PDB file of C-alpha atoms in Angstrom:
ATOM      1  CA  MET A  10      24.117  54.312  -5.782  1.00  0.00           C
ATOM      2  CA  LEU A  11      20.383  53.553  -5.890  1.00  0.00           C
ATOM      3  CA  ARG A  12      20.859  50.482  -3.686  1.00  0.00           C
ATOM      4  CA  ALA A  13      22.717  52.680  -1.206  1.00  0.00           C
ATOM      5  CA  CYS A  14      19.802  55.151  -1.293  1.00  0.00           C
ATOM      6  CA  ALA A  15      17.350  52.328  -0.579  1.00  0.00           C
ATOM      7  CA  ARG A  16      19.446  51.275   2.417  1.00  0.00           C
ATOM      8  CA  LEU A  17      19.550  54.818   3.821  1.00  0.00           C
ATOM      9  CA  LEU A  18      15.840  55.536   3.414  1.00  0.00           C
ATOM     10  CA  ARG A  19      13.300  54.571   6.038  1.00  0.00           C
ATOM     11  CA  PRO A  20      10.497  52.293   4.812  1.00  0.00           C
ATOM     12  CA  GLY A  21       8.093  54.437   2.815  1.00  0.00           C
ATOM     13  CA  GLY A  22      10.797  57.085   2.272  1.00  0.00           C
ATOM     14  CA  ARG A  23      10.783  59.073  -0.963  1.00  0.00           C
ATOM     15  CA  ILE A  24      13.449  59.650  -3.598  1.00  0.00           C
ATOM     16  CA  ALA A  25      13.340  62.188  -6.432  1.00  0.00           C
ATOM     17  CA  PHE A  26      16.131  63.012  -8.821  1.00  0.00           C
ATOM     18  CA  PHE A  27      17.087  64.229 -12.262  1.00  0.00           C
ATOM     19  CA  THR A  28      19.714  62.487 -14.329  1.00  0.00           C
ATOM     20  CA  ILE A  29      21.394  63.004 -17.681  1.00  0.00           C
ATOM     21  CA  GLU A  30      21.548  59.916 -19.844  1.00  0.00           C
ATOM     22  CA  VAL A  31      22.796  58.748 -23.209  1.00  0.00           C
ATOM     23  CA  ALA A  32      19.751  58.108 -25.393  1.00  0.00           C
ATOM     24  CA  PRO A  33      19.012  54.396 -25.918  1.00  0.00           C
ATOM     25  CA  ASP A  34      19.431  52.596 -29.226  1.00  0.00           C
ATOM     26  CA  LEU A  35      22.064  54.904 -30.696  1.00  0.00           C
ATOM     27  CA  SER A  36      24.540  53.778 -33.333  1.00  0.00           C
ATOM     28  CA  PRO A  37      27.943  52.874 -31.847  1.00  0.00           C
ATOM     29  CA  ASP A  38      29.419  56.138 -33.198  1.00  0.00           C
ATOM     30  CA  ASP A  39      26.627  58.305 -31.776  1.00  0.00           C
ATOM     31  CA  HIS A  40      26.795  56.450 -28.466  1.00  0.00           C
ATOM     32  CA  ARG A  41      30.540  57.093 -28.227  1.00  0.00           C
ATOM     33  CA  ILE A  42      30.056  60.801 -28.999  1.00  0.00           C
ATOM     34  CA  ALA A  43      27.279  61.201 -26.435  1.00  0.00           C
ATOM     35  CA  ALA A  44      29.102  59.212 -23.738  1.00  0.00           C
ATOM     36  CA  ALA A  45      32.254  61.290 -24.211  1.00  0.00           C
ATOM     37  CA  ALA A  46      30.409  64.592 -23.829  1.00  0.00           C
ATOM     38  CA  GLY A  47      30.345  66.525 -20.589  1.00  0.00           C
ATOM     39  CA  PRO A  48      28.627  66.465 -18.177  1.00  0.00           C
ATOM     40  CA  PRO A  49      29.190  62.809 -17.271  1.00  0.00           C
ATOM     41  CA  VAL A  50      26.238  60.749 -18.310  1.00  0.00           C
ATOM     42  CA  ALA A  51      24.524  57.707 -16.875  1.00  0.00           C
ATOM     43  CA  GLU A  52      24.891  54.463 -18.749  1.00  0.00           C
ATOM     44  CA  GLY A  53      23.894  50.904 -18.061  1.00  0.00           C
ATOM     45  CA  PRO A  54      20.520  49.328 -17.283  1.00  0.00           C
ATOM     46  CA  ASP A  55      17.337  51.382 -17.458  1.00  0.00           C
ATOM     47  CA  ILE A  56      17.089  53.499 -14.325  1.00  0.00           C
ATOM     48  CA  SER A  57      13.412  52.728 -13.692  1.00  0.00           C
ATOM     49  CA  GLU A  58      14.366  49.059 -13.664  1.00  0.00           C
ATOM     50  CA  GLN A  59      17.310  49.755 -11.368  1.00  0.00           C
ATOM     51  CA  LEU A  60      14.918  51.488  -8.954  1.00  0.00           C
ATOM     52  CA  ARG A  61      12.571  48.499  -8.939  1.00  0.00           C
ATOM     53  CA  ARG A  62      15.479  46.098  -8.389  1.00  0.00           C
ATOM     54  CA  ALA A  63      16.513  48.255  -5.419  1.00  0.00           C
ATOM     55  CA  HIS A  64      13.039  47.693  -3.892  1.00  0.00           C
ATOM     56  CA  PHE A  65      11.521  51.040  -4.834  1.00  0.00           C
ATOM     57  CA  VAL A  66       7.854  51.171  -5.813  1.00  0.00           C
ATOM     58  CA  ASP A  67       5.514  53.694  -7.457  1.00  0.00           C
ATOM     59  CA  VAL A  68       8.298  54.561  -9.904  1.00  0.00           C
ATOM     60  CA  ILE A  69       7.612  57.589 -12.099  1.00  0.00           C
ATOM     61  CA  SER A  70       9.887  58.532 -15.015  1.00  0.00           C
ATOM     62  CA  GLU A  71       9.461  61.661 -17.125  1.00  0.00           C
ATOM     63  CA  ASP A  72      11.509  62.869 -20.076  1.00  0.00           C
ATOM     64  CA  ARG A  73      12.653  66.445 -19.376  1.00  0.00           C
ATOM     65  CA  SER A  74      15.010  66.842 -22.310  1.00  0.00           C
ATOM     66  CA  SER A  75      13.309  69.938 -23.720  1.00  0.00           C
ATOM     67  CA  GLU A  76      13.832  71.767 -20.414  1.00  0.00           C
ATOM     68  CA  TYR A  77      17.416  70.471 -20.332  1.00  0.00           C
ATOM     69  CA  LEU A  78      18.040  71.983 -23.760  1.00  0.00           C
ATOM     70  CA  GLU A  79      16.471  75.282 -22.738  1.00  0.00           C
ATOM     71  CA  THR A  80      18.611  75.487 -19.570  1.00  0.00           C
ATOM     72  CA  ALA A  81      21.809  74.471 -21.380  1.00  0.00           C
ATOM     73  CA  ARG A  82      21.217  77.200 -23.967  1.00  0.00           C
ATOM     74  CA  ARG A  83      20.502  79.781 -21.265  1.00  0.00           C
ATOM     75  CA  TRP A  84      23.719  78.892 -19.390  1.00  0.00           C
ATOM     76  CA  LEU A  85      25.768  79.153 -22.565  1.00  0.00           C
ATOM     77  CA  ASP A  86      24.177  82.434 -23.642  1.00  0.00           C
ATOM     78  CA  ALA A  87      24.530  83.989 -20.184  1.00  0.00           C
ATOM     79  CA  ARG A  88      28.170  82.941 -19.816  1.00  0.00           C
ATOM     80  CA  LEU A  89      29.047  84.230 -23.275  1.00  0.00           C
ATOM     81  CA  ARG A  90      27.314  87.566 -22.648  1.00  0.00           C
ATOM     82  CA  GLN A  91      29.011  87.961 -19.260  1.00  0.00           C
ATOM     83  CA  ARG A  92      32.426  86.787 -20.475  1.00  0.00           C
ATOM     84  CA  ASP A  93      34.221  89.960 -19.394  1.00  0.00           C
ATOM     85  CA  LYS A  94      32.993  89.526 -15.829  1.00  0.00           C
ATOM     86  CA  ILE A  95      33.384  85.752 -15.426  1.00  0.00           C
ATOM     87  CA  ARG A  96      36.434  84.747 -17.485  1.00  0.00           C
ATOM     88  CA  PRO A  97      39.090  86.914 -15.776  1.00  0.00           C
ATOM     89  CA  VAL A  98      38.503  85.127 -12.444  1.00  0.00           C
ATOM     90  CA  ASP A  99      39.709  81.808 -13.897  1.00  0.00           C
ATOM     91  CA  PRO A 100      40.047  81.588 -17.696  1.00  0.00           C
ATOM     92  CA  ALA A 101      40.573  77.800 -17.660  1.00  0.00           C
ATOM     93  CA  VAL A 102      37.361  77.130 -15.734  1.00  0.00           C
ATOM     94  CA  TYR A 103      35.428  79.560 -17.923  1.00  0.00           C
ATOM     95  CA  ASP A 104      36.771  78.023 -21.148  1.00  0.00           C
ATOM     96  CA  ASP A 105      35.906  74.522 -19.877  1.00  0.00           C
ATOM     97  CA  ARG A 106      32.329  75.556 -19.147  1.00  0.00           C
ATOM     98  CA  ILE A 107      31.919  77.204 -22.548  1.00  0.00           C
ATOM     99  CA  ARG A 108      33.346  74.118 -24.250  1.00  0.00           C
ATOM    100  CA  ASP A 109      31.001  71.881 -22.207  1.00  0.00           C
ATOM    101  CA  GLY A 110      28.007  73.967 -23.248  1.00  0.00           C
ATOM    102  CA  GLN A 111      28.993  74.143 -26.899  1.00  0.00           C
ATOM    103  CA  THR A 112      29.420  70.362 -26.914  1.00  0.00           C
ATOM    104  CA  ALA A 113      26.237  69.522 -25.010  1.00  0.00           C
ATOM    105  CA  VAL A 114      23.710  71.793 -26.756  1.00  0.00           C
ATOM    106  CA  PRO A 115      23.948  70.191 -30.233  1.00  0.00           C
ATOM    107  CA  LEU A 116      23.911  66.698 -28.715  1.00  0.00           C
ATOM    108  CA  ILE A 117      20.714  67.502 -26.806  1.00  0.00           C
ATOM    109  CA  GLU A 118      19.219  69.041 -29.952  1.00  0.00           C
ATOM    110  CA  GLN A 119      20.018  65.841 -31.864  1.00  0.00           C
ATOM    111  CA  GLY A 120      18.490  63.678 -29.136  1.00  0.00           C
ATOM    112  CA  LEU A 121      21.770  61.982 -28.206  1.00  0.00           C
ATOM    113  CA  LEU A 122      21.637  63.242 -24.611  1.00  0.00           C
ATOM    114  CA  ARG A 123      18.492  63.210 -22.496  1.00  0.00           C
ATOM    115  CA  ARG A 124      17.529  64.333 -19.032  1.00  0.00           C
ATOM    116  CA  ASN A 125      14.903  62.493 -17.020  1.00  0.00           C
ATOM    117  CA  LEU A 126      13.093  62.992 -13.737  1.00  0.00           C
ATOM    118  CA  TYR A 127      12.605  59.937 -11.516  1.00  0.00           C
ATOM    119  CA  VAL A 128      10.394  59.714  -8.453  1.00  0.00           C
ATOM    120  CA  ALA A 129       9.902  56.601  -6.306  1.00  0.00           C
ATOM    121  CA  ARG A 130       9.147  55.354  -2.833  1.00  0.00           C
ATOM    122  CA  LYS A 131      10.900  52.709  -0.753  1.00  0.00           C
ATOM    123  CA  LEU A 132       8.754  49.678  -0.080  1.00  0.00           C
ATOM    124  CA  ARG A 133       7.219  49.744   3.413  1.00  0.00           C
TER     125      ARG A 133
ATOM    126  CA  MET B  23      32.651  55.698 -10.648  1.00  0.00           C
ATOM    127  CA  PRO B  24      36.272  54.464 -10.441  1.00  0.00           C
ATOM    128  CA  ILE B  25      38.346  56.089  -7.711  1.00  0.00           C
ATOM    129  CA  ARG B  26      40.679  57.788 -10.218  1.00  0.00           C
ATOM    130  CA  GLU B  27      37.696  59.290 -12.087  1.00  0.00           C
ATOM    131  CA  GLU B  28      36.144  60.410  -8.803  1.00  0.00           C
ATOM    132  CA  ALA B  29      39.401  62.106  -7.806  1.00  0.00           C
ATOM    133  CA  ALA B  30      39.450  63.955 -11.128  1.00  0.00           C
ATOM    134  CA  MET B  31      35.835  65.078 -10.637  1.00  0.00           C
ATOM    135  CA  THR B  32      36.670  66.275  -7.137  1.00  0.00           C
ATOM    136  CA  GLU B  33      39.511  68.386  -8.476  1.00  0.00           C
ATOM    137  CA  ILE B  34      37.340  69.872 -11.231  1.00  0.00           C
ATOM    138  CA  TYR B  35      34.473  70.736  -8.903  1.00  0.00           C
ATOM    139  CA  ASN B  36      36.682  72.035  -6.115  1.00  0.00           C
ATOM    140  CA  SER B  37      37.959  74.482  -8.697  1.00  0.00           C
ATOM    141  CA  ARG B  38      34.493  75.371 -10.009  1.00  0.00           C
ATOM    142  CA  PHE B  39      33.055  75.903  -6.519  1.00  0.00           C
ATOM    143  CA  ARG B  40      35.598  78.517  -5.459  1.00  0.00           C
ATOM    144  CA  PRO B  41      33.674  81.479  -3.998  1.00  0.00           C
ATOM    145  CA  GLU B  42      35.211  84.029  -6.374  1.00  0.00           C
ATOM    146  CA  ILE B  43      34.034  82.018  -9.382  1.00  0.00           C
ATOM    147  CA  GLN B  44      30.563  81.569  -7.926  1.00  0.00           C
ATOM    148  CA  ASP B  45      30.305  85.295  -7.190  1.00  0.00           C
ATOM    149  CA  ALA B  46      31.342  86.208 -10.741  1.00  0.00           C
ATOM    150  CA  GLN B  47      28.797  83.918 -12.365  1.00  0.00           C
ATOM    151  CA  ARG B  48      25.911  84.488  -9.938  1.00  0.00           C
ATOM    152  CA  ALA B  49      23.955  86.576 -12.465  1.00  0.00           C
ATOM    153  CA  ALA B  50      24.456  83.926 -15.160  1.00  0.00           C
ATOM    154  CA  GLU B  51      23.278  81.227 -12.748  1.00  0.00           C
ATOM    155  CA  TYR B  52      20.146  83.188 -11.936  1.00  0.00           C
ATOM    156  CA  GLU B  53      19.450  83.776 -15.609  1.00  0.00           C
ATOM    157  CA  ALA B  54      19.943  80.098 -16.476  1.00  0.00           C
ATOM    158  CA  THR B  55      18.222  78.398 -13.558  1.00  0.00           C
ATOM    159  CA  GLY B  56      16.525  81.004 -11.356  1.00  0.00           C
ATOM    160  CA  SER B  57      18.757  79.873  -8.447  1.00  0.00           C
ATOM    161  CA  ASP B  58      21.336  81.928  -6.547  1.00  0.00           C
ATOM    162  CA  TYR B  59      22.985  79.118  -4.553  1.00  0.00           C
ATOM    163  CA  GLY B  60      26.185  79.038  -6.601  1.00  0.00           C
ATOM    164  CA  ALA B  61      25.053  76.033  -8.610  1.00  0.00           C
ATOM    165  CA  ASN B  62      26.627  74.999 -11.898  1.00  0.00           C
ATOM    166  CA  GLY B  63      24.082  72.470 -13.102  1.00  0.00           C
ATOM    167  CA  TYR B  64      20.787  72.203 -14.920  1.00  0.00           C
ATOM    168  CA  LEU B  65      18.282  72.078 -12.078  1.00  0.00           C
ATOM    169  CA  THR B  66      15.991  75.094 -12.350  1.00  0.00           C
ATOM    170  CA  MET B  67      14.018  76.758  -9.584  1.00  0.00           C
ATOM    171  CA  ARG B  68      10.776  75.455 -11.117  1.00  0.00           C
ATOM    172  CA  GLN B  69      12.144  71.904 -11.119  1.00  0.00           C
ATOM    173  CA  ALA B  70      13.277  72.288  -7.494  1.00  0.00           C
ATOM    174  CA  ASP B  71       9.700  73.225  -6.616  1.00  0.00           C
ATOM    175  CA  GLU B  72       8.552  70.056  -8.379  1.00  0.00           C
ATOM    176  CA  LEU B  73      10.991  68.003  -6.305  1.00  0.00           C
ATOM    177  CA  LEU B  74       9.562  69.653  -3.206  1.00  0.00           C
ATOM    178  CA  ALA B  75       6.060  68.583  -4.196  1.00  0.00           C
ATOM    179  CA  HIS B  76       7.127  65.025  -5.030  1.00  0.00           C
ATOM    180  CA  LEU B  77       9.072  64.548  -1.789  1.00  0.00           C
ATOM    181  CA  GLN B  78       6.197  65.839   0.398  1.00  0.00           C
ATOM    182  CA  LEU B  79       8.681  67.046   3.023  1.00  0.00           C
ATOM    183  CA  GLN B  80       7.399  67.697   6.527  1.00  0.00           C
ATOM    184  CA  PRO B  81       9.116  69.712   9.299  1.00  0.00           C
ATOM    185  CA  ASP B  82      10.111  66.567  11.230  1.00  0.00           C
ATOM    186  CA  ASP B  83      11.624  64.883   8.150  1.00  0.00           C
ATOM    187  CA  VAL B  84      15.321  64.447   7.475  1.00  0.00           C
ATOM    188  CA  LEU B  85      16.357  65.007   3.849  1.00  0.00           C
ATOM    189  CA  LEU B  86      19.626  63.844   2.279  1.00  0.00           C
ATOM    190  CA  ASP B  87      20.911  65.764  -0.758  1.00  0.00           C
ATOM    191  CA  ILE B  88      23.605  63.756  -2.555  1.00  0.00           C
ATOM    192  CA  GLY B  89      26.075  65.697  -4.691  1.00  0.00           C
ATOM    193  CA  SER B  90      24.700  68.932  -3.374  1.00  0.00           C
ATOM    194  CA  GLY B  91      27.640  71.049  -4.501  1.00  0.00           C
ATOM    195  CA  THR B  92      27.101  74.383  -2.791  1.00  0.00           C
ATOM    196  CA  GLY B  93      23.803  73.315  -1.241  1.00  0.00           C
ATOM    197  CA  TRP B  94      21.431  73.378  -4.198  1.00  0.00           C
ATOM    198  CA  PRO B  95      18.723  72.157  -4.006  1.00  0.00           C
ATOM    199  CA  GLY B  96      18.906  70.605  -0.526  1.00  0.00           C
ATOM    200  CA  LEU B  97      19.119  73.865   1.399  1.00  0.00           C
ATOM    201  CA  TYR B  98      16.301  75.386  -0.644  1.00  0.00           C
ATOM    202  CA  LEU B  99      14.030  72.369  -0.091  1.00  0.00           C
ATOM    203  CA  ALA B 100      14.746  72.414   3.646  1.00  0.00           C
ATOM    204  CA  ASN B 101      14.135  76.141   3.808  1.00  0.00           C
ATOM    205  CA  ARG B 102      10.789  75.790   2.048  1.00  0.00           C
ATOM    206  CA  SER B 103       9.586  72.775   4.038  1.00  0.00           C
ATOM    207  CA  GLY B 104      11.139  73.376   7.460  1.00  0.00           C
ATOM    208  CA  CYS B 105      12.762  69.921   7.478  1.00  0.00           C
ATOM    209  CA  ARG B 106      16.278  69.042   8.573  1.00  0.00           C
ATOM    210  CA  VAL B 107      18.814  68.441   5.827  1.00  0.00           C
ATOM    211  CA  VAL B 108      22.123  66.716   5.291  1.00  0.00           C
ATOM    212  CA  VAL B 109      23.953  68.069   2.265  1.00  0.00           C
ATOM    213  CA  SER B 110      26.772  65.911   0.922  1.00  0.00           C
ATOM    214  CA  ASP B 111      29.319  66.394  -1.807  1.00  0.00           C
ATOM    215  CA  LEU B 112      32.706  65.200  -2.981  1.00  0.00           C
ATOM    216  CA  THR B 113      34.129  68.689  -2.606  1.00  0.00           C
ATOM    217  CA  VAL B 114      35.206  70.571   0.481  1.00  0.00           C
ATOM    218  CA  ALA B 115      34.804  73.854  -1.427  1.00  0.00           C
ATOM    219  CA  GLY B 116      31.131  73.134  -2.092  1.00  0.00           C
ATOM    220  CA  MET B 117      30.390  72.124   1.479  1.00  0.00           C
ATOM    221  CA  VAL B 118      32.095  75.248   2.868  1.00  0.00           C
ATOM    222  CA  GLN B 119      29.818  77.390   0.716  1.00  0.00           C
ATOM    223  CA  ALA B 120      26.775  75.334   1.692  1.00  0.00           C
ATOM    224  CA  ARG B 121      27.550  75.870   5.396  1.00  0.00           C
ATOM    225  CA  ARG B 122      27.893  79.585   4.786  1.00  0.00           C
ATOM    226  CA  ARG B 123      24.570  79.732   2.960  1.00  0.00           C
ATOM    227  CA  ALA B 124      22.844  77.712   5.711  1.00  0.00           C
ATOM    228  CA  THR B 125      24.106  80.192   8.282  1.00  0.00           C
ATOM    229  CA  ASP B 126      23.053  83.184   6.165  1.00  0.00           C
ATOM    230  CA  ASP B 127      19.569  81.677   5.794  1.00  0.00           C
ATOM    231  CA  GLY B 128      19.239  80.962   9.528  1.00  0.00           C
ATOM    232  CA  MET B 129      19.290  77.209   8.925  1.00  0.00           C
ATOM    233  CA  HIS B 130      22.544  76.365  10.642  1.00  0.00           C
ATOM    234  CA  ALA B 131      20.907  74.355  13.444  1.00  0.00           C
ATOM    235  CA  ARG B 132      19.025  72.029  11.111  1.00  0.00           C
ATOM    236  CA  THR B 133      21.726  71.616   8.457  1.00  0.00           C
ATOM    237  CA  SER B 134      24.576  69.109   8.437  1.00  0.00           C
ATOM    238  CA  SER B 135      27.228  68.849   5.747  1.00  0.00           C
ATOM    239  CA  VAL B 136      29.333  65.846   4.836  1.00  0.00           C
ATOM    240  CA  VAL B 137      32.178  65.499   2.357  1.00  0.00           C
ATOM    241  CA  ALA B 138      31.571  62.060   0.853  1.00  0.00           C
ATOM    242  CA  SER B 139      31.193  60.136  -2.359  1.00  0.00           C
ATOM    243  CA  GLY B 140      27.667  59.227  -3.418  1.00  0.00           C
ATOM    244  CA  ARG B 141      28.858  55.631  -3.621  1.00  0.00           C
ATOM    245  CA  HIS B 142      30.177  55.502  -0.072  1.00  0.00           C
ATOM    246  CA  LEU B 143      27.750  57.457   2.069  1.00  0.00           C
ATOM    247  CA  PRO B 144      28.682  57.265   5.759  1.00  0.00           C
ATOM    248  CA  PHE B 145      25.210  56.917   7.270  1.00  0.00           C
ATOM    249  CA  ARG B 146      23.318  54.226   9.125  1.00  0.00           C
ATOM    250  CA  PRO B 147      20.481  52.371   7.401  1.00  0.00           C
ATOM    251  CA  ASP B 148      17.019  53.937   7.671  1.00  0.00           C
ATOM    252  CA  SER B 149      18.428  57.388   8.496  1.00  0.00           C
ATOM    253  CA  PHE B 150      16.424  59.515   6.054  1.00  0.00           C
ATOM    254  CA  ASP B 151      12.835  60.250   5.109  1.00  0.00           C
ATOM    255  CA  ALA B 152      13.734  61.536   1.661  1.00  0.00           C
ATOM    256  CA  ILE B 153      16.672  61.653  -0.738  1.00  0.00           C
ATOM    257  CA  VAL B 154      17.221  64.075  -3.595  1.00  0.00           C
ATOM    258  CA  HIS B 155      19.929  64.518  -6.167  1.00  0.00           C
ATOM    259  CA  ALA B 156      20.351  66.364  -9.418  1.00  0.00           C
ATOM    260  CA  ASP B 157      22.442  64.916 -12.237  1.00  0.00           C
ATOM    261  CA  VAL B 158      24.654  62.961  -9.860  1.00  0.00           C
ATOM    262  CA  LEU B 159      23.709  59.465 -11.041  1.00  0.00           C
ATOM    263  CA  CYS B 160      26.264  59.511 -13.800  1.00  0.00           C
TER     264      CYS B 160
END
């Protein structure tokens, strides 16, 4: 998708995005657990390197996992507290979201899932 | 993402982006992220403001938001900067809500919406000044 972004941007155009990733250098078991968790997670080559290969420059990468954990906890807490309002609309969707949150929070706490910010510019 | 997986994601998110679900969880969304766009994800209002600063959007710019869902954060960034925006998502349900929000915010004339996969974006080369996405590169 990053190559497609480079094609669509004008020279000098900017890209900024967050992405959730499986932490590098995990044991095979931990990697499998993290990769199986929702939300879907990015795998494959380092994203900073992918940006450079797609002719982006001035690449910035920042680890935002602590904010990710804070937001995931807030979502879970808020949904649980407002269960009586949200769940009746569609119990299956609500239960999925609760299950996603209850799966993701411990994995973020353990460092298996990360969230990063990337900023870059297309070469002029 | 394989086509079968993409189809499954589309079905999941079409279900999650139904207006009645978004309305019911609006307060939870605001509590979790500070946003009220009907978003389901992890991008907070503070982080959206950071994206705005990084992208240095100007009123004559065209911004593409990939995987925008119900318009977050693309509509917000366009509203703050005055730029034009194209919001895109796999789901019709999300794009319908994004159009509604653009109209409510008086941004109809400078907002376009496209139902498309992030891997097959139907635009000409060199069409955009900036691209944003949040947790779509999965």
